[in-house]
XYZ file of C-alpha atoms in Angstrom:
468
model
C -128.588 59.493 -23.473
C -131.436 61.354 -25.164
C -134.643 59.373 -25.656
C -135.408 61.182 -28.924
C -133.310 61.658 -32.074
C -132.804 65.337 -32.854
C -133.699 64.884 -36.527
C -136.567 62.446 -36.027
C -139.128 62.357 -38.819
C -137.021 64.516 -41.169
C -136.128 63.192 -44.655
C -132.993 61.075 -45.024
C -131.626 63.039 -47.994
C -129.162 65.526 -46.416
C -130.205 68.519 -48.494
C -133.938 67.994 -48.010
C -133.353 67.285 -44.321
C -131.552 70.608 -43.921
C -134.467 72.392 -45.586
C -137.005 70.610 -43.369
C -134.963 71.458 -40.286
C -134.884 75.151 -41.261
C -138.656 75.201 -41.802
C -139.195 73.480 -38.460
C -137.008 76.029 -36.672
C -139.408 78.696 -37.891
C -142.499 77.064 -36.382
C -141.424 74.894 -33.452
C -142.032 77.605 -30.826
C -145.342 78.901 -32.206
C -148.232 78.698 -29.701
C -150.301 75.534 -29.575
C -153.930 75.709 -30.636
C -155.828 72.615 -29.518
C -159.347 73.155 -30.905
C -160.646 69.591 -30.623
C -159.795 67.546 -27.548
C -160.935 65.762 -24.443
C -158.858 67.002 -21.540
C -160.837 67.403 -18.327
C -161.811 71.045 -17.641
C -161.856 70.192 -13.939
C -158.063 69.981 -14.050
C -157.803 73.642 -14.967
C -160.674 74.737 -12.720
C -159.332 73.226 -9.497
C -155.637 73.226 -10.484
C -154.845 70.324 -8.184
C -151.769 68.138 -8.515
C -152.146 65.043 -10.708
C -152.506 62.022 -8.384
C -149.588 59.847 -9.527
C -147.672 58.841 -12.683
C -150.043 55.985 -13.501
C -153.106 58.236 -13.321
C -151.347 60.740 -15.566
C -149.920 58.433 -18.240
C -151.597 55.012 -18.177
C -155.116 54.718 -16.799
C -156.773 57.516 -18.845
C -154.977 56.892 -22.154
C -156.684 54.350 -24.398
C -153.774 54.554 -26.863
C -151.638 52.983 -24.138
C -153.911 50.479 -22.473
C -155.465 49.136 -25.692
C -152.007 47.972 -26.835
C -151.349 46.229 -23.535
C -154.850 44.734 -23.653
C -154.034 43.306 -27.103
C -151.254 41.302 -25.448
C -153.464 39.941 -22.698
C -152.997 42.487 -19.908
C -156.364 42.890 -18.127
C -157.673 46.452 -18.017
C -158.288 46.012 -14.282
C -154.536 45.508 -13.834
C -154.026 48.956 -15.352
C -156.471 50.689 -13.027
C -159.239 51.210 -15.577
C -162.376 51.669 -13.445
C -165.327 49.303 -13.763
C -168.810 50.660 -14.258
C -170.137 48.480 -11.434
C -167.524 49.705 -8.984
C -165.909 46.261 -8.878
C -162.315 45.524 -7.983
C -159.608 47.122 -10.102
C -156.000 47.946 -9.314
C -155.589 51.205 -7.390
C -151.905 51.032 -6.465
C -150.200 53.459 -8.845
C -146.764 51.881 -8.487
C -148.065 48.422 -9.344
C -149.846 49.826 -12.407
C -146.657 51.607 -13.416
C -144.580 48.433 -13.132
C -146.996 46.544 -15.377
C -146.814 49.404 -17.857
C -142.998 49.439 -17.749
C -142.781 45.651 -18.162
C -144.777 45.940 -21.372
C -143.333 49.212 -22.661
C -141.598 47.358 -25.505
C -145.019 46.701 -27.040
C -145.168 50.359 -28.059
C -141.993 50.244 -30.161
C -142.514 51.942 -33.510
C -145.867 53.448 -32.531
C -146.759 57.137 -32.202
C -147.544 56.506 -28.529
C -143.926 55.559 -27.890
C -142.721 58.808 -29.421
C -145.289 60.869 -27.499
C -144.396 59.194 -24.195
C -140.644 59.538 -24.695
C -141.157 63.195 -25.592
C -143.056 63.777 -22.347
C -140.539 61.833 -20.264
C -137.600 63.732 -21.754
C -138.928 67.253 -22.315
C -141.497 67.568 -19.530
C -139.840 65.550 -16.776
C -136.171 65.628 -17.793
C -135.601 61.854 -17.851
C -132.865 60.517 -20.157
C -133.008 56.758 -19.444
C -135.337 54.426 -21.291
C -138.358 53.107 -19.415
C -138.157 49.410 -18.566
C -138.867 47.136 -15.637
C -135.397 48.005 -14.300
C -136.002 51.762 -14.425
C -139.680 51.677 -13.436
C -139.117 52.800 -9.838
C -136.677 55.514 -10.915
C -139.328 56.850 -13.293
C -142.158 56.570 -10.819
C -140.306 58.320 -7.999
C -138.973 61.064 -10.265
C -142.350 61.829 -11.839
C -144.219 61.578 -8.512
C -141.785 64.031 -6.925
C -142.226 66.427 -9.839
C -146.029 66.215 -9.703
C -145.955 67.436 -6.113
C -144.388 70.720 -7.223
C -146.485 73.774 -8.183
C -144.830 74.008 -11.596
C -146.328 70.655 -12.579
C -149.929 71.503 -11.813
C -152.329 71.764 -14.755
C -152.316 75.536 -15.172
C -148.544 75.768 -14.923
C -148.103 73.008 -17.513
C -150.696 74.688 -19.748
C -148.554 77.830 -19.727
C -145.280 75.917 -20.045
C -146.627 74.052 -23.081
C -147.363 77.443 -24.685
C -151.015 76.587 -25.234
C -152.917 79.588 -26.554
C -156.317 77.882 -26.502
C -157.657 74.422 -25.781
C -161.180 73.128 -26.379
C -162.694 70.406 -24.251
C -165.824 68.567 -25.335
C -169.007 68.418 -23.247
C -172.390 66.810 -23.741
C -175.275 69.114 -24.653
C -176.754 68.732 -21.162
C -173.524 69.416 -19.239
C -173.827 72.231 -16.708
C -170.332 73.524 -17.651
C -169.554 74.180 -13.988
C -165.828 73.723 -14.477
C -165.730 76.194 -17.335
C -167.615 78.696 -15.199
C -165.130 78.124 -12.393
C -162.196 78.726 -14.759
C -163.816 81.916 -16.039
C -164.519 83.213 -12.536
C -161.042 82.381 -11.221
C -159.317 85.188 -13.086
C -156.745 82.818 -14.606
C -155.942 83.905 -18.147
C -155.567 80.467 -19.731
C -158.100 80.008 -22.517
C -160.034 76.766 -21.963
C -163.242 76.643 -23.989
C -165.947 74.052 -24.473
C -167.466 72.468 -27.591
C -171.102 71.478 -28.046
C -171.425 67.679 -28.347
C -175.149 66.850 -28.828
C -174.883 63.137 -29.690
C -176.733 62.133 -26.511
C -179.772 64.217 -27.487
C -179.616 63.449 -31.225
C -179.029 59.707 -31.416
C -182.188 57.700 -30.610
C -180.070 54.560 -30.210
C -177.894 56.027 -27.484
C -178.748 54.885 -23.962
C -180.806 57.473 -22.108
C -181.836 59.443 -25.199
C -185.365 60.293 -23.984
C -184.111 61.179 -20.503
C -181.424 63.412 -21.980
C -183.993 65.212 -24.132
C -186.216 65.709 -21.074
C -183.284 67.123 -19.113
C -182.538 69.536 -21.939
C -186.136 70.708 -21.681
C -185.789 71.282 -17.935
C -182.566 73.219 -18.476
C -184.019 75.517 -21.124
C -187.700 75.804 -20.231
C -188.817 74.543 -23.647
C -191.260 71.708 -24.149
C -188.968 69.065 -25.618
C -191.836 66.659 -26.162
C -192.627 68.756 -29.252
C -190.475 69.078 -32.365
C -190.444 72.881 -32.246
C -189.601 72.918 -28.539
C -186.831 70.378 -29.072
C -185.184 72.541 -31.746
C -185.534 75.654 -29.583
C -183.910 73.797 -26.700
C -180.920 73.030 -28.924
C -180.645 76.707 -29.818
C -180.735 77.659 -26.139
C -178.094 75.101 -25.159
C -175.855 76.180 -28.008
C -176.151 79.784 -26.802
C -175.246 78.620 -23.271
C -172.151 76.895 -24.634
C -171.191 79.985 -26.627
C -171.399 82.005 -23.392
C -168.776 79.612 -22.014
C -166.428 80.106 -24.951
C -167.560 77.503 -27.480
C -166.683 78.212 -31.100
C -167.599 74.770 -32.465
C -169.983 71.856 -32.260
C -168.799 68.264 -32.493
C -170.749 65.363 -34.000
C -169.592 61.754 -33.770
C -171.976 59.595 -35.774
C -171.517 56.086 -37.058
C -171.979 57.299 -40.633
C -171.798 60.593 -42.499
C -175.430 60.288 -43.534
C -177.384 63.528 -43.733
C -181.019 64.134 -44.641
C -183.126 67.204 -45.348
C -186.573 65.907 -44.528
C -189.870 67.805 -44.621
C -190.493 69.187 -41.147
C -193.571 67.039 -40.647
C -191.576 63.894 -41.388
C -188.783 64.955 -39.040
C -191.320 65.687 -36.302
C -192.853 62.230 -36.730
C -189.442 60.588 -36.432
C -188.713 62.640 -33.317
C -191.909 61.418 -31.685
C -190.988 57.823 -32.440
C -187.464 58.418 -31.088
C -188.846 59.741 -27.786
C -191.055 56.678 -27.451
C -188.242 54.277 -28.350
C -190.081 52.879 -31.365
C -187.668 53.881 -34.154
C -186.338 51.161 -36.386
C -182.587 51.217 -37.025
C -183.219 52.859 -40.401
C -185.457 55.505 -38.859
C -182.935 56.259 -36.131
C -180.225 56.713 -38.774
C -182.479 58.981 -40.812
C -183.222 61.075 -37.733
C -179.508 61.442 -36.943
C -178.921 62.434 -40.547
C -181.632 65.054 -40.509
C -180.334 66.495 -37.248
C -176.919 67.081 -38.824
C -178.642 69.322 -41.348
C -180.578 71.067 -38.565
C -177.304 71.621 -36.714
C -175.791 73.119 -39.865
C -178.746 75.510 -40.148
C -178.258 76.511 -36.520
C -174.594 77.173 -37.254
C -175.717 79.713 -39.822
C -177.659 81.409 -37.034
C -175.109 81.348 -34.211
C -171.752 80.949 -35.975
C -170.566 77.689 -34.398
C -168.118 75.781 -36.595
C -169.451 72.283 -37.240
C -167.204 69.239 -36.872
C -168.373 65.876 -38.223
C -166.346 62.767 -37.491
C -168.098 59.623 -38.689
C -166.825 56.114 -39.204
C -166.048 54.811 -35.738
C -167.641 51.472 -35.000
C -167.814 52.067 -31.302
C -167.605 49.632 -28.398
C -166.649 46.654 -30.552
C -166.323 44.425 -27.478
C -169.638 43.831 -25.743
C -167.781 42.469 -22.718
C -165.555 45.532 -22.331
C -168.523 47.839 -22.866
C -170.499 46.067 -20.144
C -167.626 46.021 -17.674
C -165.828 49.318 -18.338
C -168.171 51.478 -20.427
C -167.460 53.678 -23.435
C -164.121 54.962 -24.755
C -161.992 52.054 -23.632
C -159.988 51.423 -26.780
C -162.533 49.267 -28.610
C -163.696 51.854 -31.146
C -162.648 50.569 -34.584
C -162.555 52.397 -37.954
C -165.101 51.467 -40.613
C -165.742 52.294 -44.266
C -167.480 55.630 -44.817
C -169.290 57.168 -47.796
C -169.190 60.957 -47.994
C -170.315 61.835 -51.527
C -173.830 60.444 -51.249
C -174.133 60.848 -47.491
C -173.371 64.571 -47.293
C -175.266 65.662 -50.384
C -178.563 66.521 -48.637
C -176.841 68.809 -46.140
C -174.625 70.387 -48.785
C -177.513 71.036 -51.150
C -179.438 72.624 -48.300
C -176.763 74.989 -46.950
C -173.370 74.104 -48.421
C -172.982 77.147 -50.677
C -173.417 79.613 -47.818
C -169.965 81.082 -47.010
C -171.020 81.719 -43.395
C -170.960 77.969 -42.710
C -167.819 75.995 -41.913
C -168.059 72.203 -41.746
C -164.860 70.392 -40.809
C -164.804 66.759 -41.925
C -162.734 64.079 -40.242
C -162.341 60.499 -41.342
C -161.128 57.150 -40.102
C -161.334 55.805 -43.661
C -158.182 56.873 -45.488
C -159.481 55.516 -48.778
C -161.865 58.484 -48.855
C -159.164 61.178 -48.823
C -158.275 61.349 -52.502
C -161.463 59.796 -53.888
C -164.087 61.826 -52.002
C -162.980 64.262 -49.313
C -160.358 66.282 -51.163
C -162.500 66.751 -54.293
C -165.470 67.797 -52.156
C -163.453 70.253 -50.030
C -161.896 71.534 -53.238
C -165.234 72.882 -54.474
C -167.854 73.251 -51.697
C -167.334 76.624 -49.920
C -168.401 75.322 -46.512
C -166.120 72.270 -46.344
C -162.716 71.976 -44.710
C -160.706 68.833 -44.072
C -159.816 67.935 -40.535
C -156.319 66.558 -40.025
C -155.201 62.956 -39.915
C -156.920 61.854 -36.753
C -157.185 59.121 -34.132
C -155.799 55.931 -35.691
C -154.041 58.029 -38.349
C -152.588 60.618 -35.920
C -149.135 59.302 -36.786
C -146.147 60.302 -38.912
C -147.149 58.010 -41.772
C -150.824 58.927 -41.452
C -150.018 62.644 -41.592
C -147.755 62.171 -44.609
C -150.416 60.163 -46.440
C -153.002 62.840 -45.624
C -150.911 65.566 -47.256
C -150.059 63.402 -50.262
C -153.664 62.408 -50.928
C -155.365 65.761 -50.335
C -153.032 68.595 -51.329
C -153.219 68.198 -55.098
C -157.018 68.471 -55.115
C -157.957 70.486 -52.025
C -154.771 72.489 -51.555
C -153.499 73.514 -48.133
C -156.092 76.185 -47.479
C -159.080 73.869 -47.401
C -157.509 72.088 -44.428
C -157.434 73.237 -40.806
C -153.949 72.499 -39.525
C -153.638 69.981 -36.706
C -155.482 68.987 -33.565
C -154.457 66.480 -30.916
C -157.844 64.988 -29.882
C -156.440 63.721 -26.590
C -157.190 63.099 -22.938
C -153.462 62.625 -22.241
C -152.436 66.149 -21.261
C -148.655 65.680 -21.361
C -148.832 64.294 -24.900
C -150.170 67.564 -26.340
C -146.801 69.237 -27.060
C -145.441 65.912 -28.341
C -148.282 65.447 -30.795
C -148.027 68.989 -32.117
C -144.271 68.599 -32.463
C -144.770 65.482 -34.592
C -147.254 67.305 -36.831
C -144.884 70.238 -37.287
C -141.973 67.966 -38.195
C -144.040 65.933 -40.662
C -145.509 69.012 -42.361
C -142.103 70.673 -42.649
C -140.681 67.490 -44.147
C -143.493 67.374 -46.691
C -143.008 71.018 -47.626
C -139.249 70.501 -47.992
C -139.944 67.621 -50.370
C -142.250 69.827 -52.457
C -139.547 72.488 -52.671
C -136.854 69.941 -53.552
C -139.001 68.514 -56.352
C -139.914 71.911 -57.788
C -143.577 71.929 -56.720
C -143.388 74.773 -54.199
C -141.276 77.916 -54.267
C -138.694 78.027 -51.506
C -139.796 81.472 -50.336
C -143.432 80.257 -50.016
C -142.649 77.252 -47.823
C -142.100 79.142 -44.532
C -145.473 80.895 -44.880
C -147.240 77.599 -45.555
C -145.479 76.011 -42.568
C -146.758 78.767 -40.271
C -150.263 78.446 -41.683
C -150.326 74.674 -41.182
C -148.970 75.051 -37.653
C -151.068 77.960 -36.434
C -152.928 80.152 -38.901
C -155.380 77.676 -40.424
C -156.616 76.351 -37.080
C -157.008 79.852 -35.709
C -159.054 80.930 -38.721
C -161.160 77.792 -39.158
C -162.112 77.480 -35.487
C -162.566 81.230 -35.007
C -159.969 81.370 -32.249
């Protein structure tokens, strides 16, 4: 019995469903572009077998373990490592059984669809996961992972991935990307410049990170001018390793365009740890504008994704560290917040700024109108908590009338869960084709235009926006 319905996510009206299915047939085998993600470049550098099913599907995927955590399953029972090296479950089969016992918690969620897609299409399993089938699953997947065709590079090629971007901190040595480049393998794995650790004065280790950036580049990062030059040097280093974009994850979308003397004074206070919360926010905001100016110099596409209230649980943060499922969406202002940056550089057609949001209320009110007029702005896809069939549909409904399709950038999967990549892209393709079929059926899009738009949403817009 198939785990997935053949016509999943298509409209229920037979005629519109047929149209959506035809559009989907035209795009379902197009290559995958994954320009914003968090897979580990070490996988592709060393090309070693994944350790076991739990390490592949459960322990690294916060979409999975946050749901189980919400029902009282301790993260240590799922193998999530502790920052202090304390006891946590290491037996993959035990972790898998706990996962299987609670698999029903994922009913109706995107994660359930992604997992079933991977189980069925990647591993050829046609029985539903449960406590009764847990060992069958574990043994089958473990046996497959021992085969060469299930190693990272082979799966990369099987998934028809044309390019995938990982995300590294500004001070990363990019050793794994260098190893991939020197190996002769033709898979395109590129990095993205993530400077939050050397831009945010409130991030732990900020001053040490800035000092390290100075050591790496030879610039005096105790001075404002040297600090900016060090950024330029690190960005150039990332570009040498394939980067086409930078990635900025701030709590707010605030930007500033301060006089250089004022920015330098804030930088000095940041290095000494004496910034107030307001001053730290102003410094982050000014640095977004500086990053935009540097993008005009070196061509990196700029991604801004504000609005995550990170590490909501102090206890989980202390025990397990960052990125453990406790980042929560918050309200975000874009109109006022982005105005300083846009007035400084926003009319320059050489600049591309891709905006993401976790605040859906901003789509129609702020983001679509802004992207529909400012030359530099593009809208990132429905993302993170809204990377879902309903979230994608709402995104198209709230943005298309004002921003059109061509001020958006297609889809990205933003994932650490490697085997979910084809599943996530398949969902996006089905949802977009269903939306386009609805536009055709209601007389808002010509039938002969729909296939071209479907290809653009699937492939062309991401390739153009991210310079891939």
